[in-house]
PDB file of C-alpha atoms in Angstrom:
ATOM      1  CA  ALA A   1     -10.398  15.025  -2.505  1.00 66.00           C
ATOM      2  CA  ALA A   2     -13.085  12.374  -1.993  1.00 75.00           C
ATOM      3  CA  MET A   3     -10.514   9.726  -1.060  1.00 66.00           C
ATOM      4  CA  LYS A   4      -8.898  12.106   1.438  1.00 74.00           C
ATOM      5  CA  ASP A   5     -12.303  12.762   2.989  1.00 75.00           C
ATOM      6  CA  ALA A   6     -13.024   9.033   3.164  1.00 66.00           C
ATOM      7  CA  ALA A   7      -9.629   8.378   4.789  1.00 74.00           C
ATOM      8  CA  ALA A   8     -10.255  11.150   7.310  1.00 75.00           C
ATOM      9  CA  ASN A   9     -13.619   9.608   8.250  1.00 70.00           C
ATOM     10  CA  SER A  10     -12.567   5.967   8.181  1.00 69.00           C
ATOM     11  CA  GLU A  11      -8.798   5.721   8.353  1.00 72.00           C
ATOM     12  CA  TRP A  12      -8.703   1.944   8.906  1.00 72.00           C
ATOM     13  CA  ASN A  13     -10.683   1.378   5.702  1.00 79.00           C
ATOM     14  CA  PHE A  14      -9.286   3.991   3.303  1.00 90.00           C
ATOM     15  CA  MET A  15      -5.823   5.181   4.377  1.00 94.00           C
ATOM     16  CA  ASN A  16      -3.937   2.361   2.651  1.00 96.00           C
ATOM     17  CA  LYS A  17      -5.822   3.061  -0.584  1.00 96.00           C
ATOM     18  CA  LEU A  18      -5.109   6.789  -0.351  1.00 95.00           C
ATOM     19  CA  ARG A  19      -1.407   6.178   0.297  1.00 96.00           C
ATOM     20  CA  LEU A  20      -1.177   3.782  -2.649  1.00 97.00           C
ATOM     21  CA  LEU A  21      -2.816   6.313  -4.982  1.00 97.00           C
ATOM     22  CA  GLU A  22      -0.453   9.002  -3.691  1.00 97.00           C
ATOM     23  CA  ALA A  23       2.537   6.692  -4.218  1.00 98.00           C
ATOM     24  CA  GLU A  24       1.492   6.074  -7.815  1.00 97.00           C
ATOM     25  CA  GLN A  25       1.073   9.803  -8.350  1.00 97.00           C
ATOM     26  CA  GLN A  26       4.554  10.492  -6.932  1.00 97.00           C
ATOM     27  CA  HIS A  27       5.927   7.720  -9.130  1.00 95.00           C
ATOM     28  CA  LEU A  28       4.465   9.371 -12.224  1.00 95.00           C
ATOM     29  CA  THR A  29       5.892  12.754 -11.257  1.00 95.00           C
ATOM     30  CA  ARG A  30       9.295  11.180 -10.544  1.00 92.00           C
ATOM     31  CA  HIS A  31       9.382  12.077  -6.849  1.00 95.00           C
ATOM     32  CA  HIS A  32      11.170   8.837  -6.037  1.00 91.00           C
ATOM     33  CA  TRP A  33      11.820   9.138  -2.297  1.00 92.00           C
ATOM     34  CA  ARG A  34       8.295  10.339  -1.607  1.00 97.00           C
ATOM     35  CA  ALA A  35       6.861   7.480  -3.676  1.00 96.00           C
ATOM     36  CA  ILE A  36       8.868   4.919  -1.715  1.00 96.00           C
ATOM     37  CA  ASP A  37       7.682   6.348   1.601  1.00 97.00           C
ATOM     38  CA  LEU A  38       4.076   6.263   0.413  1.00 98.00           C
ATOM     39  CA  TYR A  39       4.275   2.669  -0.863  1.00 98.00           C
ATOM     40  CA  ASP A  40       5.622   1.658   2.539  1.00 98.00           C
ATOM     41  CA  ALA A  41       2.897   3.664   4.310  1.00 98.00           C
ATOM     42  CA  SER A  42       0.251   1.914   2.203  1.00 98.00           C
ATOM     43  CA  ILE A  43       1.717  -1.500   3.008  1.00 98.00           C
ATOM     44  CA  GLN A  44       1.788  -0.771   6.734  1.00 98.00           C
ATOM     45  CA  SER A  45      -1.729   0.678   6.752  1.00 97.00           C
ATOM     46  CA  ALA A  46      -3.167  -2.314   4.887  1.00 98.00           C
ATOM     47  CA  LYS A  47      -1.368  -4.677   7.250  1.00 97.00           C
ATOM     48  CA  LYS A  48      -2.645  -2.816  10.310  1.00 96.00           C
ATOM     49  CA  SER A  49      -6.220  -2.933   8.961  1.00 96.00           C
ATOM     50  CA  GLY A  50      -6.010  -6.611   8.031  1.00 97.00           C
ATOM     51  CA  PHE A  51      -6.430  -6.091   4.281  1.00 97.00           C
ATOM     52  CA  ILE A  52      -4.007  -8.798   3.178  1.00 98.00           C
ATOM     53  CA  HIS A  53      -4.968  -8.529  -0.501  1.00 97.00           C
ATOM     54  CA  GLU A  54      -4.441  -4.752  -0.486  1.00 98.00           C
ATOM     55  CA  GLN A  55      -1.147  -5.219   1.346  1.00 98.00           C
ATOM     56  CA  GLY A  56      -0.182  -7.606  -1.458  1.00 98.00           C
ATOM     57  CA  LEU A  57      -1.208  -5.069  -4.084  1.00 98.00           C
ATOM     58  CA  ALA A  58       0.868  -2.310  -2.473  1.00 98.00           C
ATOM     59  CA  CYS A  59       3.870  -4.660  -2.257  1.00 98.00           C
ATOM     60  CA  GLU A  60       3.366  -5.660  -5.888  1.00 98.00           C
ATOM     61  CA  LYS A  61       3.196  -2.031  -7.054  1.00 98.00           C
ATOM     62  CA  ALA A  62       6.321  -1.179  -5.032  1.00 97.00           C
ATOM     63  CA  GLY A  63       8.081  -4.179  -6.583  1.00 96.00           C
ATOM     64  CA  PHE A  64       7.251  -2.956 -10.076  1.00 95.00           C
ATOM     65  CA  TYR A  65       8.314   0.540  -9.079  1.00 95.00           C
ATOM     66  CA  PHE A  66      11.804  -0.666  -8.198  1.00 93.00           C
ATOM     67  CA  LYS A  67      11.934  -3.011 -11.185  1.00 92.00           C
ATOM     68  CA  ASN A  68      11.102  -0.141 -13.528  1.00 89.00           C
ATOM     69  CA  LEU A  69      13.803   2.004 -11.962  1.00 86.00           C
ATOM     70  CA  ASP A  70      16.137  -0.752 -13.160  1.00 72.00           C
ATOM     71  CA  ARG A  71      18.500   0.025 -10.333  1.00 68.00           C
ATOM     72  CA  ASN A  72      17.602  -2.132  -7.414  1.00 71.00           C
ATOM     73  CA  ASN A  73      16.689  -5.743  -8.127  1.00 86.00           C
ATOM     74  CA  LYS A  74      17.193  -6.599  -4.458  1.00 90.00           C
ATOM     75  CA  LYS A  75      14.502  -4.159  -3.302  1.00 93.00           C
ATOM     76  CA  SER A  76      12.182  -5.247  -6.097  1.00 94.00           C
ATOM     77  CA  LEU A  77      12.620  -8.884  -5.059  1.00 95.00           C
ATOM     78  CA  GLU A  78      11.894  -8.030  -1.424  1.00 96.00           C
ATOM     79  CA  TYR A  79       8.601  -6.374  -2.321  1.00 97.00           C
ATOM     80  CA  PHE A  80       7.595  -9.105  -4.775  1.00 98.00           C
ATOM     81  CA  LYS A  81       8.319 -11.795  -2.168  1.00 97.00           C
ATOM     82  CA  GLN A  82       6.145  -9.933   0.348  1.00 98.00           C
ATOM     83  CA  ALA A  83       3.392  -9.642  -2.270  1.00 98.00           C
ATOM     84  CA  CYS A  84       3.642 -13.357  -3.004  1.00 98.00           C
ATOM     85  CA  GLU A  85       3.254 -14.192   0.701  1.00 98.00           C
ATOM     86  CA  CYS A  86       0.232 -11.893   1.016  1.00 98.00           C
ATOM     87  CA  TYR A  87      -1.425 -13.402  -2.033  1.00 98.00           C
ATOM     88  CA  LYS A  88      -0.735 -16.938  -0.751  1.00 98.00           C
ATOM     89  CA  GLU A  89      -2.356 -16.056   2.561  1.00 98.00           C
ATOM     90  CA  TRP A  90      -5.282 -14.493   0.696  1.00 98.00           C
ATOM     91  CA  GLY A  91      -5.635 -17.668  -1.367  1.00 98.00           C
ATOM     92  CA  SER A  92      -5.076 -16.271  -4.862  1.00 97.00           C
ATOM     93  CA  SER A  93      -3.033 -18.797  -6.827  1.00 97.00           C
ATOM     94  CA  VAL A  94      -3.377 -16.651  -9.968  1.00 98.00           C
ATOM     95  CA  LYS A  95      -1.653 -13.687  -8.278  1.00 98.00           C
ATOM     96  CA  VAL A  96       0.947 -15.971  -6.683  1.00 98.00           C
ATOM     97  CA  ASP A  97       1.808 -17.419 -10.106  1.00 98.00           C
ATOM     98  CA  PHE A  98       1.973 -13.951 -11.663  1.00 98.00           C
ATOM     99  CA  ILE A  99       4.288 -12.590  -8.965  1.00 98.00           C
ATOM    100  CA  GLN A 100       6.409 -15.753  -8.984  1.00 98.00           C
ATOM    101  CA  LYS A 101       7.109 -15.156 -12.684  1.00 97.00           C
ATOM    102  CA  GLU A 102       8.363 -11.670 -11.824  1.00 95.00           C
ATOM    103  CA  ILE A 103      10.571 -13.100  -9.071  1.00 96.00           C
ATOM    104  CA  ASP A 104      11.960 -15.729 -11.445  1.00 96.00           C
ATOM    105  CA  SER A 105      12.637 -13.063 -14.082  1.00 92.00           C
ATOM    106  CA  LEU A 106      14.519 -10.878 -11.601  1.00 92.00           C
ATOM    107  CA  ASN A 107      16.526 -13.846 -10.307  1.00 91.00           C
ATOM    108  CA  GLU A 108      17.466 -14.729 -13.883  1.00 89.00           C
ATOM    109  CA  ARG A 109      18.465 -11.132 -14.598  1.00 82.00           C
ATOM    110  CA  GLU A 110      20.607 -11.140 -11.455  1.00 78.00           C
ATOM    111  CA  ARG A 111      22.320 -14.402 -12.499  1.00 79.00           C
ATOM    112  CA  ASP A 112      22.987 -13.003 -15.984  1.00 76.00           C
ATOM    113  CA  SER A 113      24.476  -9.879 -14.436  1.00 72.00           C
ATOM    114  CA  LEU A 114      26.794 -11.965 -12.247  1.00 69.00           C
ATOM    115  CA  ASP A 115      27.853 -14.064 -15.248  1.00 68.00           C
ATOM    116  CA  VAL A 116      28.781 -10.893 -17.168  1.00 66.00           C
ATOM    117  CA  LYS A 117      30.760  -9.530 -14.207  1.00 65.00           C
ATOM    118  CA  GLU A 118      32.660 -12.779 -13.738  1.00 67.00           C
ATOM    119  CA  GLY A 119      33.353 -13.048 -17.458  1.00 65.00           C
ATOM    120  CA  SER A 120      34.996  -9.611 -17.467  1.00 61.00           C
ATOM    121  CA  LYS A 121      37.534 -10.502 -14.774  1.00 55.00           C
TER     122      LYS A 121
END
């Protein structure tokens, strides 16, 4: 309730945070489509407010969301790449390195998947 009140009084400062918390809550309750919409709303709100590090965090969390669904590597990669760009702009080499490892892992998983498909032909 406090975060909703804060967002109502200072949308530019709190709305992205509220939307990210709501996305995580929807994720935990397995409301997948609602979670996706809320991650995207958080990303857009952070971008609009100029919070590049919080935009990166929302992209990162959305990337892990899709990775954990284990269904959509392409979407996960898109979000991780956005997060990486945000963190580069923010100047956090530690976060860039962390996200790059996730990107590399997904790319490797994708290559392995293609190798298996081609081997079964």
